[in-house]
Amino acid sequence: MSPDTPQSSGATPPEWVARAAELTAQLNHHSYAYYALDQPSVPDAEYDRLFQQLQALELQHPELITPDSPTQRVGATPLPFFRQVTHAVPMLSLGNGFSDEDVLAFGKRVADALAAAAGANTMDGNVVDTASAPVEYAADLKFDGLAINLRYENGLLVQAATRGDGATGEDVTANIRTVRAIPLRLRGDNIPTLLDVRGEVLMYKADFARLNERQRAAGLKEFANPRNAAAGSLRQLDSRITAHRRLRFFSYGIGLLEGAAMPDSHTGLMDWYRQLGLPVCQERALVQGVAGLLDFYRDIGQRRAELPYEIDGVVYKVNRFDQQQQLGFVARAPRYALAHKFPAEEALTTVLDIEVQVGRTGAITPVARLKPVAVGGVIVTNATLHNEDEVRRKDIRIGDSVIVRRAGDVIPEVVAYVPEARTEQVREFQMPVACPVCGSPIVRLEDETIARCSGGWIKCSAQRKGGLQHFVSRRAMDVDGLGEQLIDQLVDKNLIVTAADLYKLGFVALAELERMADKSAQNVLAALEKSKSTTLARFIYALGIRHVGEATAKELARHFGSLDALVDASELQLLEVADVGPVVAQSMIGFFTDPLNRELLEQLRAAGVHWPEHAAAERTPMPLQGNTFVLTGTLPNLSREAAQARIEAAGGKVAGSVSKKTTYVVAGAEAGSKLAKAEELGITILDEQKLIALLENA
Ligand code: IVH
């Protein structure tokens, strides 16, 4: 029995003591496999089952409870306040770099200082030899969370403290104990008598999204980003709240160490941590010299959006501890490390106005006009507010200071306003009653979140433009070189009204447009000509019928085989198509019975737009009909597009997210939350091999 186990009265049957110890070991092992190794060993349900067994056992025999029992993570009573903790070794900050030049300068400082130190150690002061070997660096991710110090005494977690001002932080032990990624007891036999583990507490993006969903449902304030959510969760005086917040942890440094040998490098320390059961992020590298650092930065930069958590850069550390010691510190940051930051994805700016934009279906989108600000490396002047309800829910007003976010290729959005900065002068947004483009009334149906311009494309040039942009877009008719500005000009000059008019454009009309060289005009004409040869699915999608997206268009093309069969289909016939419900069917009937649309179809065909057709009766068998697949992670051989094409060719559908309707989840390397969700819902999971077998036997 461990010295920490409360002594039982002697009445506890030994087999129960053994059973409790066994359950604790099993549960701790599963958490270790899940969080530290990133290799889940059992489904969540099995973990919960073992957990409940242990809980029941401990309830009957409280003397069995140990401090590292997984049932003891959540405290029973809230704290009155957080105690102050003085760090045994101060928690420093990092110097920042923003450009390749900054990294080169850092590399030079390091190399020069190490060479000088080596020179000082040799009698003749000759530094040339040592300076020529590239320095070895450990490159880590810079997690966007909160720095934490975990104190382990004889392997047991005894205290956790925030960074605070670096010298003193707050005691958040009760909250940190609820974080399942953090072991309550270290594993293995090389256990130090005292260890201060440094690392970052953070929240995964998927857990953040779920938390905000819950907050919204409960009418509570949403968090602006995962970092704020993690901070807010750690600042709870009631650890029962923190326990519901799914925080994570990655180790990256060390404070005090007693009673075990210090490894001789950062990578050595990380390997030891992993043996001790502490989570260490595996997205890291050991590289040589500055060139290696920059490669790492670019590689991670490209994959940043796919990571399950947010990072704001990468951190470079001289790998060898003896060299770190030689380099020492400047002010409050080590000379041996550098944080190489990515361009910020969020920035603070002011809402100058809120206007509305009209989309191709007439949807009215409120857009915030912003004081120009750099976000993620570009200047942002507009950000979407999605719809009227969003504006109210986030309570964004004209004149507010706001957080703007732009991640990857996503359209910039207004995340939240800054309450402390709000003045009396702010003004609320009013949804206009008339379309700002055509003046038609704006209507919002009772059960819809979207308000729409009622003008239709005949009256509203904004809808016309949107419809034409959609028609020529890459996944529709794929007309290269016909961008938004050209379409705007063509519509504004009344050179085109419908998509059919595009094919009537001549060289002279095009070449006379602003910023249009003869060569470009010829290219546009060639692209239009090329687009005439298409597929039925693309053509249906290009028409922009409401509720008919790409997947539905593919289904319809497959099912009906020809445009005439589709145009003449009754509601019942449409409903036969998997994926078509009453709303979609009604929308299509409405479209095809409109004489103007019939006329458009005739004109397009007369212009020479064509595609291969087949009779509905000749349809190829569709063995995977009715099965919905979700693809996640990277498959060893098939690209995502290839896998999707093969599934669809066999009649299956590919969806973007896992739900109860999903039949199969195809998981490859680095599959993330979708895989977890599939496991949770008990959905069959296939690897590439099994998928191919299914396709071939289908
Ligand atoms: S090492 C001597 N490694 O960045 C300082 N810090 O700007 C040791 N951070 O407060 C810090 N990821 O919260 C280190 N892989 C990483 C990190 C990291 C995030 C944070 C940490 C620290 C801040 C310094």
XYZ file of C-alpha atoms and ligand atoms in Angstrom:
722
model
C 0.000 0.000 0.000
C 1.346 3.414 -0.846
C 2.133 5.754 2.051
C -0.563 8.124 0.743
C -3.349 5.601 1.130
C -5.438 6.278 4.207
C -5.156 3.377 6.617
C -8.298 1.278 6.558
C -9.947 0.187 9.727
C -8.921 -3.337 8.933
C -12.438 -4.240 7.863
C -11.801 -3.691 4.142
C -11.646 -7.040 2.364
C -8.229 -7.321 0.681
C -9.791 -8.241 -2.668
C -11.564 -4.855 -2.684
C -8.347 -3.043 -1.946
C -6.837 -4.894 -4.871
C -9.834 -4.202 -7.095
C -9.739 -0.460 -6.345
C -6.016 -0.376 -7.097
C -6.595 -2.293 -10.318
C -9.394 0.042 -11.451
C -7.272 3.093 -10.640
C -4.378 1.656 -12.608
C -6.609 0.823 -15.564
C -8.257 4.242 -15.614
C -4.940 6.034 -15.284
C -3.549 3.913 -18.078
C -6.456 4.795 -20.390
C -6.029 8.505 -19.673
C -2.308 8.163 -20.299
C -2.901 6.373 -23.623
C -5.430 8.991 -24.657
C -3.718 12.201 -23.587
C 0.003 11.461 -23.426
C 0.338 8.877 -26.203
C -2.533 10.160 -28.329
C -3.560 6.537 -28.875
C -6.953 5.934 -27.263
C -7.035 2.443 -25.793
C -10.778 2.137 -25.069
C -13.979 3.888 -26.130
C -15.240 6.602 -23.771
C -18.114 4.373 -22.666
C -15.688 1.749 -21.345
C -13.774 4.403 -19.419
C -17.031 5.652 -17.906
C -18.004 2.099 -16.926
C -14.743 1.486 -15.045
C -14.987 4.934 -13.489
C -18.452 4.217 -12.122
C -17.280 0.895 -10.704
C -14.487 2.613 -8.828
C -16.812 5.352 -7.651
C -19.277 2.790 -6.283
C -16.496 0.913 -4.512
C -15.129 4.099 -2.947
C -18.578 5.180 -1.869
C -18.975 1.992 0.151
C -15.417 2.107 1.458
C -14.129 5.677 1.622
C -10.894 4.385 3.131
C -10.032 3.050 -0.339
C -9.829 6.576 -1.768
C -6.307 7.644 -2.747
C -5.247 11.181 -3.707
C -4.445 10.042 -7.239
C -7.731 8.185 -7.721
C -9.369 9.370 -10.946
C -12.556 9.963 -8.945
C -10.775 12.635 -6.911
C -10.264 15.110 -9.724
C -13.221 17.354 -8.953
C -13.405 19.199 -5.646
C -16.673 19.358 -3.719
C -16.659 22.928 -2.464
C -15.760 26.178 -4.224
C -12.755 28.178 -3.032
C -13.235 31.623 -1.489
C -10.287 33.013 -3.521
C -7.036 31.871 -5.157
C -3.970 31.764 -2.918
C -0.741 33.365 -4.154
C 2.152 31.078 -5.014
C 5.762 32.167 -5.337
C 7.520 30.233 -8.088
C 10.693 28.463 -6.963
C 12.234 29.354 -10.332
C 10.709 32.401 -12.058
C 8.569 31.778 -15.135
C 10.135 33.843 -17.873
C 8.808 35.118 -21.149
C 10.228 34.699 -24.636
C 11.754 37.128 -27.077
C 9.619 37.505 -30.201
C 10.523 37.339 -33.872
C 8.225 38.209 -36.764
C 10.335 37.784 -39.894
C 13.033 35.629 -41.439
C 15.479 38.441 -40.646
C 14.591 38.252 -36.961
C 15.309 34.503 -37.008
C 18.598 35.011 -38.846
C 19.625 37.625 -36.282
C 18.693 35.239 -33.448
C 20.699 32.430 -35.067
C 23.679 34.708 -35.420
C 23.495 35.895 -31.809
C 23.374 32.291 -30.627
C 26.206 31.086 -32.868
C 28.419 34.068 -31.975
C 27.817 33.737 -28.254
C 28.481 29.985 -28.300
C 31.625 30.524 -30.335
C 32.803 33.201 -27.900
C 32.095 30.913 -24.950
C 33.995 28.091 -26.646
C 36.808 30.534 -27.416
C 37.013 31.626 -23.817
C 37.376 27.991 -22.866
C 40.307 27.356 -25.167
C 43.692 28.809 -24.373
C 44.384 30.248 -27.794
C 40.949 31.865 -28.183
C 40.553 30.362 -31.649
C 36.792 30.276 -32.325
C 36.713 29.388 -36.024
C 36.199 25.621 -35.725
C 33.332 25.644 -33.305
C 31.513 28.432 -35.071
C 31.278 26.499 -38.326
C 29.109 23.634 -36.999
C 25.399 24.528 -37.129
C 23.698 24.808 -33.755
C 21.146 22.122 -32.891
C 17.695 23.499 -32.115
C 14.493 22.016 -30.753
C 11.512 23.545 -32.573
C 8.154 23.448 -30.764
C 4.712 24.893 -31.330
C 3.787 28.069 -29.509
C 0.482 27.124 -27.947
C -2.068 29.865 -27.524
C -3.149 29.066 -23.985
C -1.938 29.793 -20.457
C 1.404 28.948 -18.923
C 1.199 26.753 -15.834
C 3.618 25.310 -13.309
C 2.829 21.815 -12.016
C 4.612 20.718 -8.873
C 5.100 16.967 -8.319
C 6.462 15.727 -4.984
C 7.550 12.110 -5.019
C 5.487 11.705 -8.139
C 2.270 13.129 -6.741
C 0.729 16.328 -8.123
C 0.656 18.666 -5.130
C 0.280 22.122 -6.621
C -0.498 23.963 -9.820
C 0.023 27.683 -10.300
C -0.541 30.203 -13.068
C 2.373 32.207 -14.412
C 1.079 35.471 -12.944
C 3.779 38.119 -13.189
C 6.430 35.416 -13.546
C 7.515 35.604 -9.913
C 4.148 34.913 -8.229
C 1.055 33.277 -9.640
C -2.259 31.942 -8.397
C -2.844 28.536 -6.896
C -5.197 26.758 -9.287
C -4.525 23.225 -8.048
C -8.204 22.331 -7.611
C -8.966 23.330 -11.187
C -5.883 21.719 -12.671
C -6.739 18.429 -10.958
C -9.873 18.266 -13.151
C -7.774 18.272 -16.333
C -7.653 14.636 -17.366
C -4.598 15.182 -19.550
C -2.589 15.986 -16.427
C -1.531 12.933 -14.445
C -2.232 13.060 -10.717
C 0.730 10.716 -10.250
C 3.785 10.303 -12.448
C 4.522 6.907 -14.001
C 7.574 4.691 -14.040
C 10.497 4.274 -11.665
C 12.666 7.332 -12.327
C 10.489 9.568 -10.135
C 12.165 12.741 -8.830
C 11.547 13.849 -5.256
C 10.603 17.279 -6.589
C 9.716 18.389 -10.097
C 8.262 21.624 -11.451
C 6.789 20.922 -14.887
C 6.144 23.945 -17.094
C 3.608 23.821 -19.855
C 0.522 25.269 -21.426
C -3.133 24.716 -20.584
C -5.348 25.109 -23.619
C -8.680 24.186 -25.109
C -9.063 22.279 -28.379
C -10.998 24.080 -31.108
C -13.720 21.418 -31.184
C -14.196 21.587 -27.403
C -14.320 25.378 -27.642
C -17.042 25.198 -30.302
C -19.054 22.773 -28.166
C -18.621 24.966 -25.087
C -19.883 28.037 -26.938
C -22.816 26.032 -28.258
C -23.714 25.138 -24.681
C -23.229 28.712 -23.492
C -25.512 29.950 -26.276
C -28.185 27.350 -25.515
C -28.093 28.389 -21.873
C -28.290 32.075 -22.778
C -24.811 32.690 -21.342
C -22.039 34.806 -22.804
C -19.883 33.096 -25.397
C -16.095 33.148 -25.320
C -14.222 35.040 -28.025
C -11.614 32.326 -28.653
C -10.221 29.095 -27.168
C -7.587 31.006 -25.203
C -10.164 33.134 -23.411
C -12.275 30.052 -22.825
C -9.295 28.233 -21.279
C -8.452 31.259 -19.121
C -12.068 31.680 -18.029
C -12.280 28.005 -17.150
C -9.123 28.089 -15.073
C -10.282 31.177 -13.215
C -13.326 29.392 -11.737
C -13.426 29.219 -7.982
C -15.701 26.192 -8.339
C -13.706 23.352 -9.861
C -16.934 21.533 -10.756
C -17.370 24.098 -13.520
C -13.799 23.669 -14.736
C -14.367 19.917 -14.855
C -16.988 20.424 -17.578
C -14.678 22.481 -19.741
C -12.350 19.841 -21.266
C -9.024 21.552 -20.881
C -5.809 20.083 -22.291
C -2.165 20.385 -21.399
C 1.211 20.168 -23.166
C 4.527 20.192 -21.286
C 7.421 22.225 -22.682
C 9.777 23.206 -19.879
C 11.112 22.669 -16.389
C 11.562 24.683 -13.206
C 13.024 23.044 -10.131
C 14.257 19.437 -10.174
C 15.485 17.387 -7.202
C 16.197 13.714 -6.728
C 16.712 12.735 -10.378
C 19.308 13.484 -13.022
C 18.553 16.390 -15.352
C 18.494 15.243 -18.996
C 21.102 16.967 -21.114
C 18.849 18.479 -23.746
C 15.337 19.808 -24.380
C 14.475 16.781 -26.504
C 15.853 14.538 -23.744
C 13.594 16.309 -21.244
C 10.559 15.860 -23.484
C 11.307 12.147 -23.884
C 11.609 11.767 -20.120
C 8.332 13.649 -19.603
C 6.604 11.237 -21.914
C 7.926 8.319 -19.881
C 6.614 10.015 -16.748
C 3.173 10.125 -18.396
C 3.141 13.865 -19.054
C 1.614 14.962 -22.359
C 4.150 16.289 -24.835
C 3.068 17.571 -28.235
C 4.470 15.447 -31.048
C 4.391 18.263 -33.599
C 8.009 19.193 -32.950
C 11.378 18.742 -34.569
C 15.082 18.648 -33.907
C 16.744 20.761 -36.569
C 20.174 22.092 -37.528
C 20.799 25.801 -37.879
C 18.554 28.636 -38.982
C 17.601 26.960 -42.279
C 16.058 24.088 -40.306
C 14.131 26.554 -38.139
C 12.653 28.347 -41.127
C 11.635 25.044 -42.762
C 9.806 24.089 -39.585
C 8.072 27.485 -39.427
C 6.809 27.182 -42.997
C 5.710 23.583 -42.640
C 3.714 24.332 -39.490
C 2.361 27.556 -41.018
C 0.844 25.535 -43.834
C -0.752 23.029 -41.512
C -1.789 25.500 -38.823
C -5.485 25.489 -39.706
C -5.653 21.687 -39.543
C -4.218 21.455 -36.027
C -6.886 20.649 -33.429
C -5.718 23.550 -31.224
C -4.662 27.134 -31.829
C -1.056 28.224 -31.964
C 0.286 31.707 -32.442
C 3.732 30.760 -33.676
C 6.578 28.358 -33.081
C 9.281 28.381 -30.399
C 12.938 27.697 -31.105
C 15.198 26.536 -28.296
C 18.886 25.709 -28.371
C 18.610 21.992 -27.694
C 21.596 21.284 -25.452
C 21.170 22.429 -21.851
C 24.898 23.132 -21.415
C 24.697 25.521 -24.360
C 21.501 27.076 -22.952
C 23.400 27.754 -19.760
C 26.278 29.352 -21.641
C 23.850 31.659 -23.415
C 22.008 32.752 -20.299
C 19.371 35.465 -20.161
C 18.685 39.010 -21.278
C 16.250 40.930 -19.101
C 13.391 38.492 -18.459
C 13.829 36.239 -21.480
C 16.343 33.523 -22.268
C 18.921 34.289 -24.952
C 18.721 30.644 -26.090
C 15.068 30.755 -27.203
C 12.898 32.697 -29.631
C 9.151 32.763 -30.284
C 8.643 33.113 -34.036
C 5.108 34.477 -34.289
C 2.616 33.944 -37.093
C 0.770 37.010 -38.306
C -2.023 37.487 -35.746
C -5.379 36.037 -36.796
C -7.203 38.403 -34.515
C -6.968 42.150 -34.189
C -8.720 44.985 -32.431
C -10.425 47.698 -34.464
C -13.505 49.927 -34.629
C -16.841 49.393 -36.379
C -17.321 52.505 -38.530
C -20.692 51.390 -39.864
C -22.866 48.352 -40.442
C -24.200 48.009 -43.977
C -25.963 45.181 -45.757
C -24.928 43.113 -48.752
C -27.323 41.334 -51.110
C -26.419 37.791 -52.154
C -27.472 35.816 -55.223
C -30.550 34.405 -53.529
C -31.423 37.852 -52.191
C -30.064 37.009 -48.738
C -29.250 40.187 -46.836
C -25.989 39.956 -44.907
C -25.003 42.670 -42.428
C -21.384 43.620 -42.974
C -19.278 45.667 -40.573
C -17.232 48.421 -42.208
C -14.066 48.569 -40.160
C -11.262 50.955 -39.515
C -8.562 49.218 -41.628
C -6.501 46.758 -39.599
C -3.908 44.072 -40.392
C -5.189 40.577 -39.603
C -3.365 37.388 -40.560
C -1.062 39.337 -42.859
C -3.679 41.290 -44.863
C -5.520 44.571 -44.341
C -9.142 43.976 -43.429
C -11.793 46.677 -43.943
C -14.993 44.589 -43.915
C -16.109 41.670 -41.816
C -19.276 39.637 -41.992
C -21.836 39.649 -39.206
C -23.727 36.735 -40.835
C -27.320 37.803 -40.105
C -29.518 40.038 -38.014
C -29.817 37.571 -35.133
C -26.028 37.313 -34.932
C -25.723 41.084 -34.651
C -28.179 41.063 -31.742
C -26.707 38.001 -30.078
C -23.184 39.378 -30.176
C -24.587 42.838 -29.476
C -22.267 44.517 -31.954
C -23.016 48.223 -32.399
C -21.746 50.940 -34.700
C -18.827 52.655 -32.965
C -17.841 49.602 -30.910
C -14.287 48.374 -30.465
C -14.315 44.814 -31.735
C -12.147 41.728 -32.129
C -11.891 40.780 -35.806
C -10.781 37.353 -36.838
C -9.490 35.972 -40.091
C -8.268 32.374 -40.061
C -6.791 30.878 -43.234
C -8.989 31.531 -46.256
C -12.082 32.123 -44.181
C -13.990 35.406 -44.625
C -13.106 37.830 -41.805
C -15.708 37.980 -39.056
C -16.466 40.108 -36.036
C -15.978 37.899 -32.994
C -17.045 40.143 -30.127
C -17.117 43.722 -28.931
C -14.951 44.995 -26.100
C -17.369 45.944 -23.290
C -14.851 48.145 -21.435
C -14.405 50.300 -24.535
C -18.106 50.909 -25.262
C -19.192 54.554 -25.081
C -22.573 56.268 -25.028
C -22.097 57.175 -28.675
C -22.589 53.672 -30.073
C -25.564 53.106 -32.344
C -27.589 49.920 -32.882
C -27.899 48.327 -36.300
C -31.288 48.636 -38.016
C -32.221 46.130 -40.707
C -33.338 48.271 -43.663
C -36.899 47.778 -44.942
C -35.907 48.119 -48.599
C -33.121 46.516 -50.623
C -30.249 49.021 -50.869
C -29.632 47.916 -54.466
C -33.080 47.703 -56.104
C -35.412 49.201 -53.510
C -37.681 46.150 -53.324
C -39.052 45.313 -49.875
C -36.860 43.193 -47.621
C -38.806 40.306 -46.136
C -37.963 37.888 -43.405
C -40.161 34.825 -43.077
C -41.136 33.894 -39.569
C -39.149 30.676 -39.279
C -36.057 31.918 -41.130
C -32.978 33.652 -39.803
C -32.222 35.215 -43.164
C -33.918 38.372 -44.446
C -34.172 38.598 -48.236
C -34.639 41.149 -50.966
C -37.942 40.310 -52.629
C -36.903 41.767 -56.003
C -35.628 38.535 -57.527
C -32.915 38.627 -60.176
C -35.104 40.478 -62.653
C -35.380 43.562 -60.479
C -32.262 43.280 -58.358
C -28.892 43.673 -60.050
C -27.103 42.435 -56.916
C -28.911 39.106 -57.235
C -28.171 39.049 -60.947
C -24.484 39.607 -60.299
C -24.404 36.975 -57.577
C -26.208 34.461 -59.792
C -23.816 35.069 -62.688
C -20.780 34.787 -60.413
C -22.104 31.476 -59.211
C -22.817 30.310 -62.774
C -19.220 30.873 -63.913
C -17.599 29.668 -60.672
C -15.071 26.865 -60.652
C -17.335 24.101 -59.393
C -20.172 25.198 -61.698
C -19.443 26.119 -65.349
C -15.814 26.880 -64.538
C -15.277 29.924 -66.771
C -11.704 30.983 -66.139
C -10.877 34.690 -66.009
C -14.413 36.005 -65.585
C -14.080 37.549 -62.146
C -16.353 39.566 -59.924
C -15.295 42.955 -61.299
C -15.905 41.956 -64.915
C -19.360 40.639 -64.096
C -20.146 43.828 -62.191
C -19.209 45.902 -65.240
C -21.142 43.707 -67.651
C -24.288 43.904 -65.524
C -23.937 47.614 -64.750
C -23.545 48.400 -68.453
C -26.550 46.220 -69.213
C -24.474 44.087 -71.554
C -25.831 40.951 -69.935
C -28.961 40.060 -68.004
C -28.987 36.289 -67.875
C -26.344 33.597 -68.039
C -27.306 32.931 -71.649
C -26.203 36.458 -72.545
C -22.644 35.534 -71.542
C -22.420 33.301 -74.593
C -23.604 36.138 -76.853
C -20.766 38.445 -75.808
C -18.473 39.453 -78.607
C -14.849 40.468 -78.609
C -15.565 44.182 -79.027
C -17.912 44.412 -76.055
C -15.409 42.635 -73.810
C -12.348 44.492 -75.011
C -14.048 47.833 -74.307
C -14.416 47.078 -70.593
C -12.163 48.786 -68.085
C -8.874 47.091 -67.363
C -9.411 44.641 -70.213
C -6.624 44.019 -72.681
C -7.311 42.389 -76.068
C -5.513 39.300 -74.934
C -7.656 38.956 -71.810
C -10.822 39.446 -73.849
C -9.741 36.610 -76.110
C -8.993 34.437 -73.089
C -12.446 35.057 -71.638
C -14.088 34.152 -74.947
C -12.025 30.962 -75.152
C -12.950 30.076 -71.558
C -16.641 30.644 -72.302
C -16.374 28.435 -75.363
C -14.642 25.712 -73.368
C -17.282 25.860 -70.624
C -20.004 24.891 -73.124
C -18.846 21.308 -72.894
C -19.845 20.325 -69.377
C -21.674 17.723 -67.302
C -25.343 17.663 -66.387
C -24.451 17.818 -62.692
C -22.379 20.970 -63.125
C -25.067 22.543 -65.263
C -27.805 21.880 -62.687
C -25.592 23.259 -59.937
C -24.727 26.332 -62.043
C -28.408 27.277 -62.309
C -28.239 28.288 -58.656
C -31.629 26.849 -57.703
C -32.156 27.482 -54.018
C -31.338 24.473 -51.807
C -29.708 22.639 -54.740
C -26.049 22.413 -53.822
C -23.331 20.478 -55.546
C -24.137 17.136 -53.952
C -27.865 17.382 -54.727
C -27.075 18.411 -58.311
C -24.946 15.287 -58.698
C -27.740 13.097 -57.325
C -30.292 14.683 -59.627
C -28.083 14.250 -62.702
C -27.485 10.629 -61.833
C -31.113 9.927 -61.118
C -32.740 11.623 -64.086
C -29.978 11.254 -66.656
C -31.233 14.118 -68.833
C -32.292 17.718 -68.379
C -35.715 17.115 -69.935
C -36.468 14.307 -67.511
C -35.524 16.589 -64.623
C -37.471 19.610 -65.878
C -40.611 17.497 -66.348
C -40.306 15.595 -63.081
C -43.277 15.743 -60.711
C -42.875 16.423 -57.033
C -43.245 12.709 -56.289
C -40.575 11.809 -58.817
C -38.231 14.378 -57.325
C -38.831 13.007 -53.845
C -37.595 9.610 -55.055
C -34.102 11.043 -55.168
C -32.127 10.393 -52.022
C -31.377 13.751 -50.425
C -34.388 15.544 -51.928
C -37.030 16.498 -49.373
C -40.195 18.570 -49.791
C -38.379 21.914 -49.467
C -35.865 21.071 -52.188
C -38.564 19.561 -54.430
C -40.746 22.665 -54.106
C -37.834 24.929 -54.852
C -37.079 22.979 -58.054
C -40.695 22.903 -59.198
C -40.891 26.637 -58.622
C -37.755 27.137 -60.694
C -38.676 24.897 -63.619
C -42.271 26.109 -63.930
C -41.133 29.727 -64.245
C -41.365 30.533 -67.986
C -38.336 32.824 -67.721
C -36.208 29.970 -66.456
C -37.491 27.628 -69.179
C -36.528 30.276 -71.691
C -33.067 30.527 -70.097
C -32.537 26.765 -70.435
C -33.526 26.891 -74.120
C -31.200 29.784 -74.785
C -28.287 28.092 -73.068
C -28.805 24.937 -75.097
C -29.188 27.010 -78.262
C -25.867 28.710 -77.421
C -24.256 25.292 -77.567
C -24.008 24.350 -73.886
C -24.081 20.538 -73.868
C -23.339 17.496 -71.722
C -23.555 13.735 -72.061
C -26.995 12.379 -71.210
C -28.312 8.939 -70.493
C -31.844 7.663 -70.240
C -33.149 7.356 -66.728
C -33.750 3.653 -67.334
C -30.120 2.976 -68.255
C -28.829 4.144 -64.949
C -25.821 2.249 -63.724
C -26.403 0.284 -60.539
C -25.725 2.271 -57.401
C -24.623 -0.233 -54.773
C -23.760 2.376 -52.144
C -26.969 4.357 -52.653
C -28.278 5.640 -49.342
C -24.917 5.422 -47.571
C -23.335 8.589 -46.246
C -19.558 8.726 -45.765
C -17.427 11.205 -43.860
C -13.724 11.441 -44.680
C -11.226 12.498 -42.022
C -7.447 12.567 -41.778
C -5.014 11.684 -44.561
C -5.377 8.367 -46.346
C -2.132 6.609 -47.327
C -2.829 6.455 -51.087
C -6.137 7.996 -52.106
C -6.468 11.776 -52.158
C -9.611 13.155 -50.565
C -10.992 14.058 -54.027
C -10.279 10.581 -55.417
C -11.936 8.865 -52.453
C -14.973 11.120 -52.788
C -15.233 10.515 -56.546
C -15.127 6.739 -56.089
C -17.725 6.773 -53.329
C -20.028 8.966 -55.386
C -19.534 6.865 -58.493
C -20.945 3.942 -56.513
C -23.934 6.012 -55.399
C -22.688 6.950 -51.920
C -22.728 10.452 -50.536
C -19.862 12.291 -48.871
C -20.747 14.668 -46.056
C -18.595 17.126 -44.157
C -19.581 16.320 -40.608
C -20.468 13.272 -38.570
C -24.056 12.850 -37.434
C -26.485 10.066 -36.667
C -27.136 9.853 -40.402
C -23.514 8.944 -41.175
C -23.074 5.332 -42.318
C -19.272 5.157 -42.433
C -16.384 7.305 -41.302
C -13.226 6.781 -43.353
C -10.290 7.685 -41.128
C -6.689 8.225 -42.151
C -3.632 9.525 -40.352
C -4.171 12.400 -37.934
C -7.915 11.970 -37.926
C -9.310 14.396 -35.385
C -12.600 15.202 -33.744
C -14.684 13.555 -36.477
C -13.211 10.189 -35.579
C -13.906 10.787 -31.897
C -17.478 11.775 -32.705
C -17.932 8.634 -34.845
C -16.705 6.473 -31.977
C -19.064 8.245 -29.645
C -22.014 7.565 -31.956
C -20.922 3.983 -32.648
C -20.512 4.555 -36.395
C -18.537 2.016 -38.420
C -15.004 3.253 -39.061
C -13.110 2.232 -42.189
C -9.465 2.622 -43.078
C -8.413 3.035 -46.708
C -8.055 -0.688 -47.257
C -11.539 -1.412 -45.945
C -12.982 1.416 -48.043
C -11.420 -0.004 -51.196
C -12.683 -3.470 -50.343
C -16.165 -2.045 -49.874
C -16.014 -0.205 -53.201
C -14.741 -3.236 -55.037
C -17.272 -5.624 -53.582
C -20.095 -3.180 -54.013
S 9.082 27.936 -23.504
C 11.781 30.678 -20.768
N 7.569 26.717 -25.216
O 4.860 31.492 -24.518
C 10.406 30.665 -21.307
N 6.713 28.663 -24.145
O 6.132 34.148 -24.513
C 10.007 29.274 -21.553
N 4.396 29.186 -24.812
O 4.598 32.179 -21.127
C 8.794 29.221 -22.373
N 4.142 27.503 -26.180
O 2.927 30.571 -22.113
C 7.670 27.749 -24.368
N 6.348 25.472 -26.726
C 6.442 26.518 -25.883
C 5.384 27.420 -25.680
C 5.559 28.490 -24.806
C 3.567 28.559 -25.636
C 4.070 30.426 -24.088
C 4.229 30.366 -22.612
C 5.089 31.514 -22.234
C 5.027 32.372 -23.436
C 6.288 33.136 -23.598
